[in-house]
Amino acid sequence: MTHPLQGGVAVITGAASGFGLEACVRAHALGMRIVMADVQADALDHAAANLREAGAQVLPLRLDVADGAAVDALAAQTRERFGAPNFVFNNAGVGCGGLVWEHGAKDWDWVLGVNVMGVAHGVRAFVPMMLEAAKADPAWRGHVANTASMAGLLTPPNMGVYNASKAAVVSLTETLHHDLSLVSTQVHAHLLCPYFVPTGISRSERNRPADLQDAAAAPTRSQLIAQAMSEKAVGSGKVTAAEVIEKLFDAMAQGRFYVYSHPQALAGVRVRAEDQVLGRNPSDPFAERPEIGERLRRQLAGG
Ligand SMILES: NC(=O)c1ccc[n+]([C@@H]2O[C@H](COP(=O)([O-])OP(=O)(O)OC[C@H]3O[C@@H](n4cnc5c(N)ncnc54)[C@H](O)[C@@H]3O)[C@@H](O)[C@H]2O)c1
Protein backbone atom coordinates (compact mmCIF):
# COMPACT_ATOMS: atom_id res chain seq x y z
CA MET A 1 0.00 0.00 0.00
CA THR A 2 1.26 3.49 -0.77
CA HIS A 3 2.31 5.48 2.29
CA PRO A 4 0.17 8.64 2.69
CA LEU A 5 3.34 10.76 2.80
CA GLN A 6 4.68 9.38 -0.49
CA GLY A 7 5.95 12.23 -2.67
CA GLY A 8 5.03 14.92 -0.12
CA VAL A 9 6.96 17.64 1.71
CA ALA A 10 8.67 17.15 5.08
CA VAL A 11 10.00 19.64 7.63
CA ILE A 12 12.27 17.98 10.18
CA THR A 13 13.94 19.72 13.13
CA GLY A 14 17.02 18.23 14.73
CA ALA A 15 17.60 16.83 11.23
CA ALA A 16 21.38 16.48 11.48
CA SER A 17 21.56 13.58 13.93
CA GLY A 18 19.69 10.75 15.63
CA PHE A 19 15.92 10.46 15.08
CA GLY A 20 15.79 13.56 12.88
CA LEU A 21 18.43 12.26 10.50
CA GLU A 22 16.76 8.84 10.30
CA ALA A 23 13.47 10.59 9.56
CA CYS A 24 15.17 12.39 6.66
CA VAL A 25 16.42 9.07 5.30
CA ARG A 26 12.93 7.54 5.59
CA ALA A 27 11.30 10.62 4.06
CA HIS A 28 13.71 10.45 1.12
CA ALA A 29 12.85 6.77 0.61
CA LEU A 30 9.25 7.96 0.18
CA GLY A 31 10.32 10.51 -2.43
CA MET A 32 9.57 13.45 -0.13
CA ARG A 33 11.20 16.86 -0.50
CA ILE A 34 12.80 17.67 2.84
CA VAL A 35 13.45 20.88 4.77
CA MET A 36 16.20 19.99 7.24
CA ALA A 37 16.47 22.30 10.25
CA ASP A 38 19.21 22.04 12.84
CA VAL A 39 21.34 24.31 15.00
CA GLN A 40 24.62 22.44 14.43
CA ALA A 41 25.99 23.77 11.13
CA ASP A 42 28.75 21.19 10.46
CA ALA A 43 26.52 18.19 11.16
CA LEU A 44 23.71 19.72 9.08
CA ASP A 45 26.01 20.37 6.10
CA HIS A 46 27.32 16.82 6.30
CA ALA A 47 23.86 15.25 6.58
CA ALA A 48 22.44 17.38 3.74
CA ALA A 49 25.41 16.54 1.47
CA ASN A 50 24.93 12.80 2.10
CA LEU A 51 21.21 12.99 1.37
CA ARG A 52 21.80 14.99 -1.80
CA GLU A 53 24.34 12.43 -2.93
CA ALA A 54 21.65 9.80 -2.44
CA GLY A 55 19.42 11.86 -4.76
CA ALA A 56 17.28 13.64 -2.19
CA GLN A 57 15.84 17.12 -2.74
CA VAL A 58 16.70 18.92 0.50
CA LEU A 59 16.68 22.46 1.86
CA PRO A 60 19.02 22.63 4.87
CA LEU A 61 18.45 25.59 7.20
CA ARG A 62 20.54 26.35 10.26
CA LEU A 63 18.42 27.70 13.08
CA ASP A 64 17.66 27.48 16.77
CA VAL A 65 14.10 26.17 17.26
CA ALA A 66 13.84 28.11 20.53
CA ASP A 67 13.91 31.31 18.46
CA GLY A 68 10.33 32.02 17.42
CA ALA A 69 11.29 34.44 14.63
CA ALA A 70 13.70 31.86 13.17
CA VAL A 71 10.92 29.23 13.10
CA ASP A 72 8.60 31.75 11.42
CA ALA A 73 11.30 32.26 8.78
CA LEU A 74 11.61 28.47 8.41
CA ALA A 75 7.88 28.26 7.74
CA ALA A 76 8.03 31.12 5.21
CA GLN A 77 10.95 29.51 3.36
CA THR A 78 9.20 26.12 3.36
CA ARG A 79 6.05 27.62 1.88
CA GLU A 80 7.99 29.54 -0.75
CA ARG A 81 10.15 26.60 -1.84
CA PHE A 82 7.83 23.59 -1.54
CA GLY A 83 4.40 24.74 -0.31
CA ALA A 84 2.64 23.50 2.84
CA PRO A 85 4.41 20.51 4.41
CA ASN A 86 2.59 17.18 4.73
CA PHE A 87 4.88 16.11 7.56
CA VAL A 88 6.22 18.37 10.31
CA PHE A 89 8.51 16.61 12.76
CA ASN A 90 9.12 18.84 15.80
CA ASN A 91 11.95 16.71 17.06
CA ALA A 92 14.96 18.86 18.02
CA GLY A 93 15.69 18.40 21.70
CA VAL A 94 18.38 18.54 24.36
CA GLY A 95 18.92 16.74 27.63
CA CYS A 96 20.39 17.60 30.99
CA GLY A 97 20.23 15.93 34.38
CA GLY A 98 20.83 16.39 38.08
CA LEU A 99 18.83 17.05 41.26
CA VAL A 100 16.04 19.41 40.33
CA TRP A 101 16.97 22.21 42.78
CA GLU A 102 20.58 22.28 41.58
CA HIS A 103 19.77 23.61 38.10
CA GLY A 104 20.36 27.28 37.44
CA ALA A 105 17.93 29.51 35.58
CA LYS A 106 19.97 29.14 32.39
CA ASP A 107 19.53 25.34 32.42
CA TRP A 108 15.76 25.82 32.59
CA ASP A 109 15.82 28.46 29.86
CA TRP A 110 17.90 26.29 27.55
CA VAL A 111 16.03 22.99 27.97
CA LEU A 112 12.51 24.46 28.05
CA GLY A 113 13.44 26.81 25.21
CA VAL A 114 14.45 23.99 22.87
CA ASN A 115 12.23 21.13 24.03
CA VAL A 116 9.01 23.02 24.73
CA MET A 117 9.13 26.33 22.87
CA GLY A 118 10.77 24.62 19.86
CA VAL A 119 7.71 22.37 19.57
CA ALA A 120 5.30 25.22 20.31
CA HIS A 121 6.87 27.38 17.59
CA GLY A 122 6.70 24.49 15.11
CA VAL A 123 3.01 23.96 15.83
CA ARG A 124 2.20 27.67 15.72
CA ALA A 125 4.15 28.31 12.51
CA PHE A 126 3.06 25.28 10.48
CA VAL A 127 -0.39 24.06 11.54
CA PRO A 128 -2.32 27.05 10.11
CA MET A 129 -0.54 26.54 6.77
CA MET A 130 -1.43 22.84 6.84
CA LEU A 131 -5.08 23.52 7.68
CA GLU A 132 -5.25 26.02 4.83
CA ALA A 133 -3.85 23.42 2.39
CA ALA A 134 -6.35 20.86 3.71
CA LYS A 135 -9.25 23.25 3.20
CA ALA A 136 -8.19 23.94 -0.37
CA ASP A 137 -7.96 20.24 -1.30
CA PRO A 138 -10.06 17.47 0.28
CA ALA A 139 -7.42 14.90 -0.74
CA TRP A 140 -4.59 16.75 1.07
CA ARG A 141 -3.21 15.07 4.24
CA GLY A 142 -0.90 16.42 6.93
CA HIS A 143 0.87 14.89 9.94
CA VAL A 144 2.51 16.73 12.84
CA ALA A 145 4.74 14.50 14.95
CA ASN A 146 6.30 15.83 18.15
CA THR A 147 9.14 14.09 19.95
CA ALA A 148 8.54 13.81 23.68
CA SER A 149 10.07 10.92 25.65
CA MET A 150 9.12 8.23 28.13
CA ALA A 151 10.43 10.91 30.52
CA GLY A 152 7.24 12.82 29.66
CA LEU A 153 5.12 9.93 30.96
CA LEU A 154 7.30 8.88 33.90
CA THR A 155 9.20 10.96 36.45
CA PRO A 156 12.62 9.33 36.71
CA PRO A 157 14.66 10.91 39.52
CA ASN A 158 17.67 13.15 38.96
CA MET A 159 16.39 14.50 35.63
CA GLY A 160 13.60 16.88 36.60
CA VAL A 161 14.20 19.65 34.08
CA TYR A 162 14.11 17.21 31.17
CA ASN A 163 11.06 15.41 32.62
CA ALA A 164 9.19 18.69 32.98
CA SER A 165 10.01 19.70 29.41
CA LYS A 166 8.83 16.38 27.98
CA ALA A 167 5.66 16.32 30.11
CA ALA A 168 4.84 19.67 28.50
CA VAL A 169 5.30 18.15 25.03
CA VAL A 170 2.97 15.26 25.93
CA SER A 171 0.30 17.70 27.12
CA LEU A 172 0.73 20.06 24.18
CA THR A 173 0.53 17.22 21.65
CA GLU A 174 -2.47 15.44 23.19
CA THR A 175 -4.25 18.81 23.19
CA LEU A 176 -3.18 19.39 19.58
CA HIS A 177 -4.82 16.06 18.71
CA HIS A 178 -8.09 17.18 20.32
CA ASP A 179 -7.93 20.67 18.82
CA LEU A 180 -7.23 19.36 15.32
CA SER A 181 -10.15 16.97 15.53
CA LEU A 182 -12.44 19.94 16.25
CA VAL A 183 -11.63 21.52 12.91
CA SER A 184 -10.30 18.92 10.46
CA THR A 185 -10.17 15.26 9.52
CA GLN A 186 -7.15 15.78 7.25
CA VAL A 187 -4.40 16.91 9.66
CA HIS A 188 -3.28 14.55 12.41
CA ALA A 189 -1.00 14.74 15.44
CA HIS A 190 1.38 12.01 16.65
CA LEU A 191 3.45 11.72 19.82
CA LEU A 192 6.81 9.96 19.76
CA CYS A 193 7.94 8.70 23.16
CA PRO A 194 11.32 7.02 22.91
CA TYR A 195 13.07 5.29 25.79
CA PHE A 196 16.89 4.99 25.66
CA VAL A 197 18.06 4.83 22.04
CA PRO A 198 21.66 5.38 20.86
CA THR A 199 21.89 8.89 19.36
CA GLY A 200 23.81 12.05 20.24
CA ILE A 201 21.36 13.07 23.00
CA SER A 202 23.80 12.55 25.90
CA ARG A 203 26.16 14.99 24.16
CA SER A 204 23.53 17.76 24.02
CA GLU A 205 25.87 20.30 25.66
CA ARG A 206 27.66 20.55 22.30
CA ASN A 207 24.82 22.77 21.12
CA ARG A 208 24.17 24.90 24.21
CA PRO A 209 24.38 28.60 23.22
CA ALA A 210 27.13 30.57 24.98
CA ASP A 211 24.65 32.98 26.59
CA LEU A 212 22.85 30.04 28.26
CA GLN A 213 26.01 28.58 29.75
CA ASP A 214 26.71 29.21 33.39
CA ALA A 215 30.48 29.51 33.15
CA ALA A 216 30.84 30.19 36.89
CA ALA A 217 29.04 27.03 38.00
CA ALA A 218 30.98 23.75 37.89
CA PRO A 219 28.73 20.69 37.42
CA THR A 220 27.45 19.37 40.75
CA ARG A 221 27.90 15.78 41.87
CA SER A 222 24.32 14.91 40.88
CA GLN A 223 24.84 16.43 37.43
CA LEU A 224 28.01 14.41 36.85
CA ILE A 225 26.20 11.25 37.96
CA ALA A 226 23.28 12.02 35.64
CA GLN A 227 25.64 12.59 32.72
CA ALA A 228 27.40 9.25 33.30
CA MET A 229 24.06 7.41 33.69
CA SER A 230 22.68 8.99 30.51
CA GLU A 231 25.79 8.06 28.50
CA LYS A 232 25.54 4.47 29.70
CA ALA A 233 21.77 4.06 29.23
CA VAL A 234 21.64 5.77 25.81
CA GLY A 235 24.84 4.12 24.58
CA SER A 236 23.71 0.61 25.49
CA GLY A 237 20.19 0.93 24.01
CA LYS A 238 19.40 -2.02 21.74
CA VAL A 239 16.61 -0.46 19.65
CA THR A 240 18.01 1.73 16.86
CA ALA A 241 16.86 5.21 15.85
CA ALA A 242 16.02 3.83 12.39
CA GLU A 243 13.70 1.23 13.94
CA VAL A 244 11.95 3.91 16.00
CA ILE A 245 11.44 6.08 12.92
CA GLU A 246 10.01 3.09 11.05
CA LYS A 247 7.45 2.79 13.87
CA LEU A 248 6.62 6.49 13.56
CA PHE A 249 6.02 6.24 9.81
CA ASP A 250 3.89 3.10 10.33
CA ALA A 251 1.87 4.96 12.98
CA MET A 252 1.28 7.88 10.61
CA ALA A 253 0.08 5.51 7.87
CA GLN A 254 -2.20 3.70 10.33
CA GLY A 255 -3.58 6.76 12.14
CA ARG A 256 -2.05 5.94 15.53
CA PHE A 257 -1.22 8.79 17.91
CA TYR A 258 1.16 7.22 20.45
CA VAL A 259 4.48 5.83 19.22
CA TYR A 260 6.67 3.94 21.70
CA SER A 261 10.16 2.61 21.13
CA HIS A 262 9.97 0.26 24.15
CA PRO A 263 6.36 -0.73 24.89
CA GLN A 264 7.63 -2.82 27.83
CA ALA A 265 8.50 0.42 29.66
CA LEU A 266 4.78 1.28 29.81
CA ALA A 267 4.30 -0.80 32.97
CA GLY A 268 5.77 2.15 34.88
CA VAL A 269 3.30 4.51 33.21
CA ARG A 270 0.41 2.36 34.44
CA VAL A 271 1.77 2.37 38.01
CA ARG A 272 2.16 6.14 37.91
CA ALA A 273 -1.40 6.63 36.57
CA GLU A 274 -2.73 4.35 39.33
CA ASP A 275 -0.79 6.34 41.95
CA GLN A 276 -2.44 9.50 40.66
CA VAL A 277 -5.96 8.09 40.40
CA LEU A 278 -5.81 6.34 43.78
CA GLY A 279 -4.19 9.31 45.50
CA ARG A 280 -1.31 7.03 46.47
CA ASN A 281 2.15 8.57 46.98
CA PRO A 282 4.44 8.20 43.92
CA SER A 283 5.71 4.60 43.76
CA ASP A 284 9.41 3.85 44.10
CA PRO A 285 10.80 4.20 40.54
CA PHE A 286 13.42 1.60 41.45
CA ALA A 287 10.95 -1.01 42.75
CA GLU A 288 11.95 -3.48 40.00
CA ARG A 289 15.69 -2.77 40.27
CA PRO A 290 16.38 -1.65 43.88
CA GLU A 291 20.13 -1.99 43.39
CA ILE A 292 20.06 0.97 40.96
CA GLY A 293 18.33 3.19 43.52
CA GLU A 294 20.77 2.10 46.23
CA ARG A 295 23.75 2.84 43.98
CA LEU A 296 22.36 6.28 43.14
CA ARG A 297 21.83 7.12 46.82
CA ARG A 298 25.37 5.98 47.62
CA GLN A 299 26.85 8.01 44.77
CA LEU A 300 24.90 11.13 45.75
CA ALA A 301 26.17 10.75 49.31
CA GLY A 302 29.69 10.70 47.92
CA GLY A 303 30.32 6.93 48.26
N1 LIG B 1 17.89 9.11 22.22
C1 LIG B 1 17.12 8.90 23.24
O1 LIG B 1 17.37 8.00 24.05
C2 LIG B 1 15.90 9.75 23.41
C3 LIG B 1 14.92 9.31 24.31
C4 LIG B 1 13.77 10.08 24.47
C5 LIG B 1 13.59 11.24 23.73
N2 LIG B 1 14.57 11.65 22.87
C6 LIG B 1 14.32 12.90 22.12
O2 LIG B 1 14.59 12.68 20.75
C7 LIG B 1 14.78 13.96 20.11
C8 LIG B 1 15.93 13.89 19.15
O3 LIG B 1 17.13 13.66 19.85
P1 LIG B 1 18.15 12.51 19.47
O4 LIG B 1 18.03 11.46 20.52
O5 LIG B 1 18.02 12.15 18.05
O6 LIG B 1 19.53 13.27 19.80
P2 LIG B 1 20.63 13.92 18.83
O7 LIG B 1 21.46 14.78 19.70
O8 LIG B 1 21.29 12.84 18.05
O9 LIG B 1 19.78 14.81 17.82
C9 LIG B 1 19.20 16.04 18.22
C10 LIG B 1 19.42 17.06 17.10
O10 LIG B 1 18.79 18.27 17.52
C11 LIG B 1 19.67 19.34 17.20
N3 LIG B 1 19.39 20.49 18.07
C12 LIG B 1 19.75 20.66 19.37
N4 LIG B 1 19.35 21.86 19.81
C13 LIG B 1 18.73 22.46 18.76
C14 LIG B 1 18.11 23.73 18.61
N5 LIG B 1 18.08 24.62 19.60
N6 LIG B 1 17.57 24.03 17.40
C15 LIG B 1 17.64 23.16 16.37
N7 LIG B 1 18.22 21.95 16.46
C16 LIG B 1 18.76 21.60 17.65
C17 LIG B 1 21.06 18.77 17.41
O11 LIG B 1 22.06 19.51 16.72
C18 LIG B 1 20.88 17.36 16.87
O12 LIG B 1 21.19 17.29 15.50
C19 LIG B 1 14.98 14.96 21.27
O13 LIG B 1 13.79 15.71 21.43
C20 LIG B 1 15.21 14.07 22.48
O14 LIG B 1 14.84 14.68 23.68
C21 LIG B 1 15.71 10.94 22.71
PDB file of C-alpha atoms in Angstrom, residues 12 56 61 75-76 86 90 95 130 138 144 147 157 178 182 214 218 222 226 236 242 246 252-253 256-257 260 265:
ATOM      1  CA  ILE A  12      12.269  17.976  10.178  1.00  0.00           C
ATOM      2  CA  ALA A  56      17.279  13.638  -2.189  1.00  0.00           C
ATOM      3  CA  LEU A  61      18.451  25.591   7.204  1.00  0.00           C
ATOM      4  CA  ALA A  75       7.877  28.265   7.742  1.00  0.00           C
ATOM      5  CA  ALA A  76       8.031  31.118   5.213  1.00  0.00           C
ATOM      6  CA  ASN A  86       2.586  17.181   4.731  1.00  0.00           C
ATOM      7  CA  ASN A  90       9.122  18.839  15.797  1.00  0.00           C
ATOM      8  CA  GLY A  95      18.916  16.741  27.633  1.00  0.00           C
ATOM      9  CA  MET A 130      -1.433  22.838   6.845  1.00  0.00           C
ATOM     10  CA  PRO A 138     -10.057  17.472   0.276  1.00  0.00           C
ATOM     11  CA  VAL A 144       2.506  16.727  12.841  1.00  0.00           C
ATOM     12  CA  THR A 147       9.142  14.089  19.948  1.00  0.00           C
ATOM     13  CA  PRO A 157      14.657  10.913  39.523  1.00  0.00           C
ATOM     14  CA  HIS A 178      -8.090  17.182  20.322  1.00  0.00           C
ATOM     15  CA  LEU A 182     -12.438  19.944  16.245  1.00  0.00           C
ATOM     16  CA  ASP A 214      26.710  29.213  33.389  1.00  0.00           C
ATOM     17  CA  ALA A 218      30.983  23.748  37.888  1.00  0.00           C
ATOM     18  CA  SER A 222      24.320  14.910  40.875  1.00  0.00           C
ATOM     19  CA  ALA A 226      23.276  12.024  35.638  1.00  0.00           C
ATOM     20  CA  SER A 236      23.707   0.607  25.492  1.00  0.00           C
ATOM     21  CA  ALA A 242      16.022   3.828  12.388  1.00  0.00           C
ATOM     22  CA  GLU A 246      10.008   3.094  11.053  1.00  0.00           C
ATOM     23  CA  MET A 252       1.282   7.884  10.607  1.00  0.00           C
ATOM     24  CA  ALA A 253       0.078   5.512   7.873  1.00  0.00           C
ATOM     25  CA  ARG A 256      -2.053   5.938  15.529  1.00  0.00           C
ATOM     26  CA  PHE A 257      -1.224   8.791  17.908  1.00  0.00           C
ATOM     27  CA  TYR A 260       6.665   3.940  21.703  1.00  0.00           C
ATOM     28  CA  ALA A 265       8.500   0.422  29.662  1.00  0.00           C
TER      29      ALA A 265
END
